Amino acid sequence: MSALLDIAGLSVSYGHVSALQDLSLSVGEGEIVALLGANGAGKTSLLGAVAGVVRPRRGRVTFAGTDITAAPVPARLARGLVLVPEGRRILVSLTIEENLLVGAHLRRDPEGVRRDLSGIYERFPNLARRRHMAASCLSGGEQQMLAIGRAMVARPRLLMLDEPSLGLSPLFIGHLFELIRELNRDGLTILLVEQNTGQALAAAHRAAVLELGRIVMAGAPAAVASDPRLAEAYLGRAAEAAPLH
Ligand code: ATP
């Protein structure tokens, strides 16, 4: 499988705080790769460096054979690197349709955009019914669907999802992961950051576990799921955050 995204020797820091250290990871065309790890492990920084909103101190990011390490955000978007950020960032005072059209701001093919909107409304009847209502009327789960719909309007080649299940009900989490699988079956490559390790490992083709800015383990989901280092990556951090009294 050829690598669509190749991250090599990436280091990111914020002042004196090191977030990623010499990190290498690749995502093959057609794969779902899950990136797991506790709060503060560096997952968001990694997605930020790939999306172009965080500048790495060292390392290289190659997308579809092109070095994009220094490319501005719009150039990455135009190539099909699309991020659904943590917290979804829906514009609640705009309508559902206006939110979807935010994803189309770089496109110059209104007919194609209209076709894509129809496809999204078919996939998400809840959004279709309320397309002219303010997005504030949506539940958290529906807002997540809207955020993913908005990303789809940008025609991604690689969709990056930052903790999409955060704050959703178990029922909606089930729908969300079904959608992730469906989009992948339709050919979309996905880099998925999740704290919901069970669901993420069940959906992914490969997984990597991040701890303090380094990959401590990577491989097939079944191997990662049964490796004690997965629990350690979470428990180590949790114990640090909440010391015993
Ligand atoms: P979370 O799930 O909480 O978002 P994460 O795994 O995505 O965690 P990052 O958000 O990438 O981790 O954070 C990695 C490290 O960098 C942490 O130590 C964090 O405190 C630090 N960090 C992240 N963003 C900034 C920033 N803007 N300024 C300073 N330090 C930051």
PDB file of C-alpha atoms and ligand atoms in Angstrom:
ATOM      1  CA  MET A   1       0.000   0.000   0.000  1.00  0.00           C
ATOM      2  CA  SER A   2       1.499   3.396  -0.968  1.00  0.00           C
ATOM      3  CA  ALA A   3       1.717   6.031   1.758  1.00  0.00           C
ATOM      4  CA  LEU A   4      -0.644   8.937   1.206  1.00  0.00           C
ATOM      5  CA  LEU A   5       0.691  10.762   4.260  1.00  0.00           C
ATOM      6  CA  ASP A   6       4.232  10.395   5.494  1.00  0.00           C
ATOM      7  CA  ILE A   7       5.411  12.102   8.669  1.00  0.00           C
ATOM      8  CA  ALA A   8       9.143  11.846   9.303  1.00  0.00           C
ATOM      9  CA  GLY A   9      11.096  12.948  12.377  1.00  0.00           C
ATOM     10  CA  LEU A  10       8.529  15.526  13.424  1.00  0.00           C
ATOM     11  CA  SER A  11       9.175  17.658  16.512  1.00  0.00           C
ATOM     12  CA  VAL A  12       6.807  20.326  17.827  1.00  0.00           C
ATOM     13  CA  SER A  13       7.241  22.538  20.846  1.00  0.00           C
ATOM     14  CA  TYR A  14       5.437  25.461  22.405  1.00  0.00           C
ATOM     15  CA  GLY A  15       8.155  27.592  23.971  1.00  0.00           C
ATOM     16  CA  HIS A  16       9.885  25.222  26.352  1.00  0.00           C
ATOM     17  CA  VAL A  17       7.066  22.655  26.282  1.00  0.00           C
ATOM     18  CA  SER A  18       7.866  19.793  23.958  1.00  0.00           C
ATOM     19  CA  ALA A  19       4.686  18.309  22.421  1.00  0.00           C
ATOM     20  CA  LEU A  20       6.147  15.911  19.795  1.00  0.00           C
ATOM     21  CA  GLN A  21       9.610  14.430  19.638  1.00  0.00           C
ATOM     22  CA  ASP A  22      11.072  12.948  16.481  1.00  0.00           C
ATOM     23  CA  LEU A  23       7.806  11.331  15.515  1.00  0.00           C
ATOM     24  CA  SER A  24       7.379   9.268  12.357  1.00  0.00           C
ATOM     25  CA  LEU A  25       4.100   7.826  11.080  1.00  0.00           C
ATOM     26  CA  SER A  26       2.604   7.004   7.721  1.00  0.00           C
ATOM     27  CA  VAL A  27      -0.966   6.565   6.547  1.00  0.00           C
ATOM     28  CA  GLY A  28      -1.584   4.420   3.485  1.00  0.00           C
ATOM     29  CA  GLU A  29      -4.156   5.222   0.824  1.00  0.00           C
ATOM     30  CA  GLY A  30      -7.500   3.728   1.909  1.00  0.00           C
ATOM     31  CA  GLU A  31      -6.519   3.125   5.534  1.00  0.00           C
ATOM     32  CA  ILE A  32      -8.069   4.145   8.822  1.00  0.00           C
ATOM     33  CA  VAL A  33      -5.203   4.813  11.224  1.00  0.00           C
ATOM     34  CA  ALA A  34      -6.101   5.406  14.869  1.00  0.00           C
ATOM     35  CA  LEU A  35      -3.904   7.606  17.012  1.00  0.00           C
ATOM     36  CA  LEU A  36      -4.475   6.898  20.679  1.00  0.00           C
ATOM     37  CA  GLY A  37      -3.122   8.387  23.882  1.00  0.00           C
ATOM     38  CA  ALA A  38      -4.001  10.275  27.044  1.00  0.00           C
ATOM     39  CA  ASN A  39      -4.685  14.005  27.308  1.00  0.00           C
ATOM     40  CA  GLY A  40      -1.562  15.964  26.504  1.00  0.00           C
ATOM     41  CA  ALA A  41       0.150  13.094  24.657  1.00  0.00           C
ATOM     42  CA  GLY A  42       0.506  15.281  21.554  1.00  0.00           C
ATOM     43  CA  LYS A  43      -2.301  13.993  19.321  1.00  0.00           C
ATOM     44  CA  THR A  44      -3.791  17.416  18.543  1.00  0.00           C
ATOM     45  CA  SER A  45      -0.324  18.851  17.903  1.00  0.00           C
ATOM     46  CA  LEU A  46       0.305  16.097  15.367  1.00  0.00           C
ATOM     47  CA  LEU A  47      -2.928  16.794  13.486  1.00  0.00           C
ATOM     48  CA  GLY A  48      -2.154  20.526  13.709  1.00  0.00           C
ATOM     49  CA  ALA A  49       1.266  20.031  12.125  1.00  0.00           C
ATOM     50  CA  VAL A  50      -0.261  18.005   9.291  1.00  0.00           C
ATOM     51  CA  ALA A  51      -3.087  20.522   8.762  1.00  0.00           C
ATOM     52  CA  GLY A  52      -0.630  23.442   8.824  1.00  0.00           C
ATOM     53  CA  VAL A  53      -1.910  25.251  11.910  1.00  0.00           C
ATOM     54  CA  VAL A  54       1.100  24.232  14.020  1.00  0.00           C
ATOM     55  CA  ARG A  55       4.637  24.842  12.751  1.00  0.00           C
ATOM     56  CA  PRO A  56       7.029  21.984  13.471  1.00  0.00           C
ATOM     57  CA  ARG A  57      10.501  22.681  14.837  1.00  0.00           C
ATOM     58  CA  ARG A  58      11.952  19.776  12.908  1.00  0.00           C
ATOM     59  CA  GLY A  59      10.849  17.041  10.522  1.00  0.00           C
ATOM     60  CA  ARG A  60       9.002  16.627   7.255  1.00  0.00           C
ATOM     61  CA  VAL A  61       5.399  16.059   6.213  1.00  0.00           C
ATOM     62  CA  THR A  62       4.829  14.575   2.758  1.00  0.00           C
ATOM     63  CA  PHE A  63       1.364  14.259   1.256  1.00  0.00           C
ATOM     64  CA  ALA A  64       0.757  12.298  -1.951  1.00  0.00           C
ATOM     65  CA  GLY A  65       4.457  12.544  -2.752  1.00  0.00           C
ATOM     66  CA  THR A  66       4.759  16.320  -2.208  1.00  0.00           C
ATOM     67  CA  ASP A  67       6.661  17.897   0.680  1.00  0.00           C
ATOM     68  CA  ILE A  68       4.084  20.131   2.364  1.00  0.00           C
ATOM     69  CA  THR A  69       6.002  20.869   5.583  1.00  0.00           C
ATOM     70  CA  ALA A  70       5.997  24.614   4.893  1.00  0.00           C
ATOM     71  CA  ALA A  71       2.783  24.834   2.830  1.00  0.00           C
ATOM     72  CA  PRO A  72       0.092  27.258   4.043  1.00  0.00           C
ATOM     73  CA  VAL A  73      -3.285  25.902   5.222  1.00  0.00           C
ATOM     74  CA  PRO A  74      -5.270  26.758   2.030  1.00  0.00           C
ATOM     75  CA  ALA A  75      -2.714  24.917  -0.138  1.00  0.00           C
ATOM     76  CA  ARG A  76      -3.089  21.824   2.053  1.00  0.00           C
ATOM     77  CA  LEU A  77      -6.876  22.087   1.918  1.00  0.00           C
ATOM     78  CA  ALA A  78      -6.743  22.360  -1.844  1.00  0.00           C
ATOM     79  CA  ARG A  79      -4.746  19.105  -1.943  1.00  0.00           C
ATOM     80  CA  GLY A  80      -7.435  17.380   0.136  1.00  0.00           C
ATOM     81  CA  LEU A  81      -6.015  17.449   3.660  1.00  0.00           C
ATOM     82  CA  VAL A  82      -9.036  18.255   5.784  1.00  0.00           C
ATOM     83  CA  LEU A  83      -9.222  18.468   9.582  1.00  0.00           C
ATOM     84  CA  VAL A  84     -12.357  18.208  11.721  1.00  0.00           C
ATOM     85  CA  PRO A  85     -11.055  19.878  14.877  1.00  0.00           C
ATOM     86  CA  GLU A  86     -11.779  18.867  18.430  1.00  0.00           C
ATOM     87  CA  GLY A  87     -14.944  20.573  19.642  1.00  0.00           C
ATOM     88  CA  ARG A  88     -16.315  20.611  16.068  1.00  0.00           C
ATOM     89  CA  ARG A  89     -16.214  24.466  15.702  1.00  0.00           C
ATOM     90  CA  ILE A  90     -19.667  24.735  14.211  1.00  0.00           C
ATOM     91  CA  LEU A  91     -20.858  28.317  13.621  1.00  0.00           C
ATOM     92  CA  VAL A  92     -24.054  28.101  15.639  1.00  0.00           C
ATOM     93  CA  SER A  93     -25.573  31.377  14.445  1.00  0.00           C
ATOM     94  CA  LEU A  94     -25.315  30.292  10.797  1.00  0.00           C
ATOM     95  CA  THR A  95     -27.751  27.840   9.227  1.00  0.00           C
ATOM     96  CA  ILE A  96     -26.861  24.222   8.687  1.00  0.00           C
ATOM     97  CA  GLU A  97     -26.481  24.834   4.957  1.00  0.00           C
ATOM     98  CA  GLU A  98     -24.287  27.906   5.517  1.00  0.00           C
ATOM     99  CA  ASN A  99     -22.059  25.784   7.749  1.00  0.00           C
ATOM    100  CA  LEU A 100     -21.759  23.149   5.032  1.00  0.00           C
ATOM    101  CA  LEU A 101     -20.884  25.831   2.488  1.00  0.00           C
ATOM    102  CA  VAL A 102     -17.946  26.949   4.672  1.00  0.00           C
ATOM    103  CA  GLY A 103     -16.366  23.688   3.527  1.00  0.00           C
ATOM    104  CA  ALA A 104     -16.773  24.784  -0.096  1.00  0.00           C
ATOM    105  CA  HIS A 105     -15.012  28.128   0.174  1.00  0.00           C
ATOM    106  CA  LEU A 106     -12.060  27.018  -1.994  1.00  0.00           C
ATOM    107  CA  ARG A 107     -14.190  25.344  -4.641  1.00  0.00           C
ATOM    108  CA  ARG A 108     -15.001  26.948  -7.971  1.00  0.00           C
ATOM    109  CA  ASP A 109     -17.545  24.376  -9.191  1.00  0.00           C
ATOM    110  CA  PRO A 110     -20.974  25.404  -7.879  1.00  0.00           C
ATOM    111  CA  GLU A 111     -22.646  22.483  -9.675  1.00  0.00           C
ATOM    112  CA  GLY A 112     -20.329  19.984  -7.996  1.00  0.00           C
ATOM    113  CA  VAL A 113     -20.900  21.650  -4.621  1.00  0.00           C
ATOM    114  CA  ARG A 114     -24.666  21.368  -5.072  1.00  0.00           C
ATOM    115  CA  ARG A 115     -24.306  17.674  -5.938  1.00  0.00           C
ATOM    116  CA  ASP A 116     -22.133  17.086  -2.866  1.00  0.00           C
ATOM    117  CA  LEU A 117     -24.674  18.908  -0.662  1.00  0.00           C
ATOM    118  CA  SER A 118     -27.435  16.621  -1.988  1.00  0.00           C
ATOM    119  CA  GLY A 119     -25.278  13.601  -1.179  1.00  0.00           C
ATOM    120  CA  ILE A 120     -24.688  14.871   2.352  1.00  0.00           C
ATOM    121  CA  TYR A 121     -28.402  15.547   2.876  1.00  0.00           C
ATOM    122  CA  GLU A 122     -29.162  12.020   1.680  1.00  0.00           C
ATOM    123  CA  ARG A 123     -26.665  10.628   4.165  1.00  0.00           C
ATOM    124  CA  PHE A 124     -27.914  12.875   7.002  1.00  0.00           C
ATOM    125  CA  PRO A 125     -31.699  13.344   6.786  1.00  0.00           C
ATOM    126  CA  ASN A 126     -31.617  15.144  10.166  1.00  0.00           C
ATOM    127  CA  LEU A 127     -29.509  17.874   8.599  1.00  0.00           C
ATOM    128  CA  ALA A 128     -31.591  17.971   5.405  1.00  0.00           C
ATOM    129  CA  ARG A 129     -34.849  18.592   7.252  1.00  0.00           C
ATOM    130  CA  ARG A 130     -33.400  21.591   9.076  1.00  0.00           C
ATOM    131  CA  ARG A 131     -31.001  22.898   6.447  1.00  0.00           C
ATOM    132  CA  HIS A 132     -32.303  26.478   6.736  1.00  0.00           C
ATOM    133  CA  MET A 133     -32.350  26.545  10.535  1.00  0.00           C
ATOM    134  CA  ALA A 134     -29.568  27.836  12.765  1.00  0.00           C
ATOM    135  CA  ALA A 135     -27.051  25.128  13.648  1.00  0.00           C
ATOM    136  CA  SER A 136     -27.705  25.890  17.334  1.00  0.00           C
ATOM    137  CA  CYS A 137     -30.831  23.691  17.030  1.00  0.00           C
ATOM    138  CA  LEU A 138     -28.678  20.581  16.607  1.00  0.00           C
ATOM    139  CA  SER A 139     -27.672  18.153  19.344  1.00  0.00           C
ATOM    140  CA  GLY A 140     -23.977  17.509  19.997  1.00  0.00           C
ATOM    141  CA  GLY A 141     -24.107  14.357  17.893  1.00  0.00           C
ATOM    142  CA  GLU A 142     -25.814  16.133  15.013  1.00  0.00           C
ATOM    143  CA  GLN A 143     -23.251  18.934  15.216  1.00  0.00           C
ATOM    144  CA  GLN A 144     -20.508  16.323  14.849  1.00  0.00           C
ATOM    145  CA  MET A 145     -22.256  14.999  11.733  1.00  0.00           C
ATOM    146  CA  LEU A 146     -22.448  18.591  10.437  1.00  0.00           C
ATOM    147  CA  ALA A 147     -18.721  19.080  11.091  1.00  0.00           C
ATOM    148  CA  ILE A 148     -17.967  15.909   9.137  1.00  0.00           C
ATOM    149  CA  GLY A 149     -20.405  16.953   6.389  1.00  0.00           C
ATOM    150  CA  ARG A 150     -18.639  20.328   6.150  1.00  0.00           C
ATOM    151  CA  ALA A 151     -15.315  18.515   5.805  1.00  0.00           C
ATOM    152  CA  MET A 152     -16.751  16.289   3.057  1.00  0.00           C
ATOM    153  CA  VAL A 153     -17.790  19.375   1.058  1.00  0.00           C
ATOM    154  CA  ALA A 154     -14.087  20.243   0.919  1.00  0.00           C
ATOM    155  CA  ARG A 155     -13.554  16.941  -0.979  1.00  0.00           C
ATOM    156  CA  PRO A 156     -10.956  15.362   1.343  1.00  0.00           C
ATOM    157  CA  ARG A 157      -8.373  12.815   0.266  1.00  0.00           C
ATOM    158  CA  LEU A 158      -7.333  12.471   3.881  1.00  0.00           C
ATOM    159  CA  LEU A 159      -9.853  13.217   6.605  1.00  0.00           C
ATOM    160  CA  MET A 160      -8.398  13.931  10.039  1.00  0.00           C
ATOM    161  CA  LEU A 161     -10.816  13.624  12.941  1.00  0.00           C
ATOM    162  CA  ASP A 162      -9.806  14.969  16.364  1.00  0.00           C
ATOM    163  CA  GLU A 163     -11.723  13.157  19.103  1.00  0.00           C
ATOM    164  CA  PRO A 164     -15.015  13.040  17.209  1.00  0.00           C
ATOM    165  CA  SER A 165     -16.786  10.970  19.887  1.00  0.00           C
ATOM    166  CA  LEU A 166     -16.038  13.423  22.703  1.00  0.00           C
ATOM    167  CA  GLY A 167     -19.198  14.248  24.672  1.00  0.00           C
ATOM    168  CA  LEU A 168     -21.529  12.100  22.545  1.00  0.00           C
ATOM    169  CA  SER A 169     -24.041   9.564  23.850  1.00  0.00           C
ATOM    170  CA  PRO A 170     -23.218   5.864  23.361  1.00  0.00           C
ATOM    171  CA  LEU A 171     -25.940   5.627  20.713  1.00  0.00           C
ATOM    172  CA  PHE A 172     -24.468   8.504  18.730  1.00  0.00           C
ATOM    173  CA  ILE A 173     -20.957   7.138  19.131  1.00  0.00           C
ATOM    174  CA  GLY A 174     -22.221   3.957  17.449  1.00  0.00           C
ATOM    175  CA  HIS A 175     -23.665   6.021  14.554  1.00  0.00           C
ATOM    176  CA  LEU A 176     -20.453   8.023  14.299  1.00  0.00           C
ATOM    177  CA  PHE A 177     -18.227   4.965  13.964  1.00  0.00           C
ATOM    178  CA  GLU A 178     -20.627   3.433  11.455  1.00  0.00           C
ATOM    179  CA  LEU A 179     -20.250   6.640   9.416  1.00  0.00           C
ATOM    180  CA  ILE A 180     -16.451   6.511   9.703  1.00  0.00           C
ATOM    181  CA  ARG A 181     -16.464   2.942   8.362  1.00  0.00           C
ATOM    182  CA  GLU A 182     -18.864   3.880   5.568  1.00  0.00           C
ATOM    183  CA  LEU A 183     -16.769   6.847   4.423  1.00  0.00           C
ATOM    184  CA  ASN A 184     -13.714   4.595   4.429  1.00  0.00           C
ATOM    185  CA  ARG A 185     -15.512   1.910   2.424  1.00  0.00           C
ATOM    186  CA  ASP A 186     -16.299   4.649  -0.105  1.00  0.00           C
ATOM    187  CA  GLY A 187     -12.545   5.170  -0.481  1.00  0.00           C
ATOM    188  CA  LEU A 188     -11.680   7.877   2.051  1.00  0.00           C
ATOM    189  CA  THR A 189      -8.403   7.649   4.008  1.00  0.00           C
ATOM    190  CA  ILE A 190      -8.845   8.579   7.668  1.00  0.00           C
ATOM    191  CA  LEU A 191      -6.490   9.586  10.482  1.00  0.00           C
ATOM    192  CA  LEU A 192      -8.509   9.266  13.650  1.00  0.00           C
ATOM    193  CA  VAL A 193      -7.522  10.675  17.041  1.00  0.00           C
ATOM    194  CA  GLU A 194      -9.591   9.104  19.781  1.00  0.00           C
ATOM    195  CA  GLN A 195      -9.808   8.528  23.517  1.00  0.00           C
ATOM    196  CA  ASN A 196     -12.487   5.914  22.874  1.00  0.00           C
ATOM    197  CA  THR A 197      -9.910   3.194  22.309  1.00  0.00           C
ATOM    198  CA  GLY A 198     -12.361   0.294  21.948  1.00  0.00           C
ATOM    199  CA  GLN A 199     -14.344   1.819  19.083  1.00  0.00           C
ATOM    200  CA  ALA A 200     -11.275   3.316  17.422  1.00  0.00           C
ATOM    201  CA  LEU A 201      -9.378   0.005  17.450  1.00  0.00           C
ATOM    202  CA  ALA A 202     -12.433  -1.834  16.135  1.00  0.00           C
ATOM    203  CA  ALA A 203     -12.670   0.534  13.148  1.00  0.00           C
ATOM    204  CA  ALA A 204      -8.972   1.013  12.357  1.00  0.00           C
ATOM    205  CA  HIS A 205      -6.631  -0.930  10.082  1.00  0.00           C
ATOM    206  CA  ARG A 206      -3.614   0.201  12.098  1.00  0.00           C
ATOM    207  CA  ALA A 207      -3.093   2.038  15.353  1.00  0.00           C
ATOM    208  CA  ALA A 208      -0.370   4.010  17.095  1.00  0.00           C
ATOM    209  CA  VAL A 209      -0.186   4.915  20.780  1.00  0.00           C
ATOM    210  CA  LEU A 210       1.325   8.237  21.746  1.00  0.00           C
ATOM    211  CA  GLU A 211       2.804   9.040  25.116  1.00  0.00           C
ATOM    212  CA  LEU A 212       4.520  12.333  25.947  1.00  0.00           C
ATOM    213  CA  GLY A 213       5.040  13.173  22.297  1.00  0.00           C
ATOM    214  CA  ARG A 214       6.461   9.825  21.202  1.00  0.00           C
ATOM    215  CA  ILE A 215       4.927   6.732  19.615  1.00  0.00           C
ATOM    216  CA  VAL A 216       5.343   3.985  22.202  1.00  0.00           C
ATOM    217  CA  MET A 217       3.647   1.275  20.168  1.00  0.00           C
ATOM    218  CA  ALA A 218       2.160   0.839  16.690  1.00  0.00           C
ATOM    219  CA  GLY A 219       0.710  -2.016  14.721  1.00  0.00           C
ATOM    220  CA  ALA A 220      -2.400  -4.031  14.024  1.00  0.00           C
ATOM    221  CA  PRO A 221      -5.383  -3.025  16.214  1.00  0.00           C
ATOM    222  CA  ALA A 222      -5.691  -6.493  17.803  1.00  0.00           C
ATOM    223  CA  ALA A 223      -2.033  -6.445  18.855  1.00  0.00           C
ATOM    224  CA  VAL A 224      -2.324  -2.898  20.223  1.00  0.00           C
ATOM    225  CA  ALA A 225      -5.555  -3.745  22.092  1.00  0.00           C
ATOM    226  CA  SER A 226      -3.938  -6.628  23.955  1.00  0.00           C
ATOM    227  CA  ASP A 227      -0.641  -4.867  24.713  1.00  0.00           C
ATOM    228  CA  PRO A 228      -0.286  -3.664  28.329  1.00  0.00           C
ATOM    229  CA  ARG A 229       1.452  -0.515  27.071  1.00  0.00           C
ATOM    230  CA  LEU A 230      -1.926   0.740  25.829  1.00  0.00           C
ATOM    231  CA  ALA A 231      -3.366   0.863  29.348  1.00  0.00           C
ATOM    232  CA  GLU A 232      -0.068   2.209  30.685  1.00  0.00           C
ATOM    233  CA  ALA A 233      -0.166   5.096  28.232  1.00  0.00           C
ATOM    234  CA  TYR A 234      -3.462   6.171  29.799  1.00  0.00           C
ATOM    235  CA  LEU A 235      -2.934   5.154  33.399  1.00  0.00           C
ATOM    236  CA  GLY A 236       0.555   6.669  33.614  1.00  0.00           C
ATOM    237  CA  ARG A 237      -0.804  10.060  32.663  1.00  0.00           C
ATOM    238  CA  ALA A 238      -3.948   9.700  34.798  1.00  0.00           C
ATOM    239  CA  ALA A 239      -1.841   8.860  37.847  1.00  0.00           C
ATOM    240  CA  GLU A 240       0.308  11.937  37.193  1.00  0.00           C
ATOM    241  CA  ALA A 241      -2.749  14.156  36.836  1.00  0.00           C
ATOM    242  CA  ALA A 242      -4.470  12.823  39.967  1.00  0.00           C
ATOM    243  CA  PRO A 243      -1.868  11.853  42.571  1.00  0.00           C
ATOM    244  CA  LEU A 244      -3.066   9.792  45.529  1.00  0.00           C
ATOM    245  CA  HIS A 245      -3.486  11.689  48.800  1.00  0.00           C
TER     246      HIS A 245
HETATM  247  P1  ATP B   1      -5.788  16.535  24.364  1.00  0.00           P
HETATM  248  O1  ATP B   1      -6.515  15.263  24.183  1.00  0.00           O
HETATM  249  O2  ATP B   1      -5.903  17.095  25.737  1.00  0.00           O
HETATM  250  O3  ATP B   1      -6.039  17.557  23.285  1.00  0.00           O
HETATM  251  P2  ATP B   1      -3.367  15.821  23.010  1.00  0.00           P
HETATM  252  O4  ATP B   1      -2.863  14.431  23.058  1.00  0.00           O
HETATM  253  O5  ATP B   1      -4.076  16.245  21.804  1.00  0.00           O
HETATM  254  O6  ATP B   1      -4.231  16.130  24.282  1.00  0.00           O
HETATM  255  P3  ATP B   1      -1.746  18.177  22.673  1.00  0.00           P
HETATM  256  O7  ATP B   1      -2.945  19.054  22.802  1.00  0.00           O
HETATM  257  O8  ATP B   1      -1.123  18.049  21.355  1.00  0.00           O
HETATM  258  O9  ATP B   1      -2.070  16.735  23.239  1.00  0.00           O
HETATM  259  O10 ATP B   1      -0.660  18.676  23.731  1.00  0.00           O
HETATM  260  C1  ATP B   1       0.662  18.145  23.817  1.00  0.00           C
HETATM  261  C2  ATP B   1       1.464  18.972  24.818  1.00  0.00           C
HETATM  262  O11 ATP B   1       1.639  20.291  24.359  1.00  0.00           O
HETATM  263  C3  ATP B   1       0.807  19.087  26.187  1.00  0.00           C
HETATM  264  O12 ATP B   1       1.813  19.083  27.167  1.00  0.00           O
HETATM  265  C4  ATP B   1       0.125  20.423  26.125  1.00  0.00           C
HETATM  266  O13 ATP B   1      -0.003  20.992  27.417  1.00  0.00           O
HETATM  267  C5  ATP B   1       1.086  21.229  25.261  1.00  0.00           C
HETATM  268  N1  ATP B   1       0.399  22.261  24.466  1.00  0.00           N
HETATM  269  C6  ATP B   1      -0.551  22.040  23.528  1.00  0.00           C
HETATM  270  N2  ATP B   1      -0.950  23.196  22.947  1.00  0.00           N
HETATM  271  C7  ATP B   1      -0.210  24.180  23.546  1.00  0.00           C
HETATM  272  C8  ATP B   1      -0.127  25.602  23.399  1.00  0.00           C
HETATM  273  N3  ATP B   1      -0.880  26.256  22.505  1.00  0.00           N
HETATM  274  N4  ATP B   1       0.725  26.272  24.204  1.00  0.00           N
HETATM  275  C9  ATP B   1       1.504  25.622  25.100  1.00  0.00           C
HETATM  276  N5  ATP B   1       1.494  24.279  25.279  1.00  0.00           N
HETATM  277  C10 ATP B   1       0.652  23.574  24.526  1.00  0.00           C
END
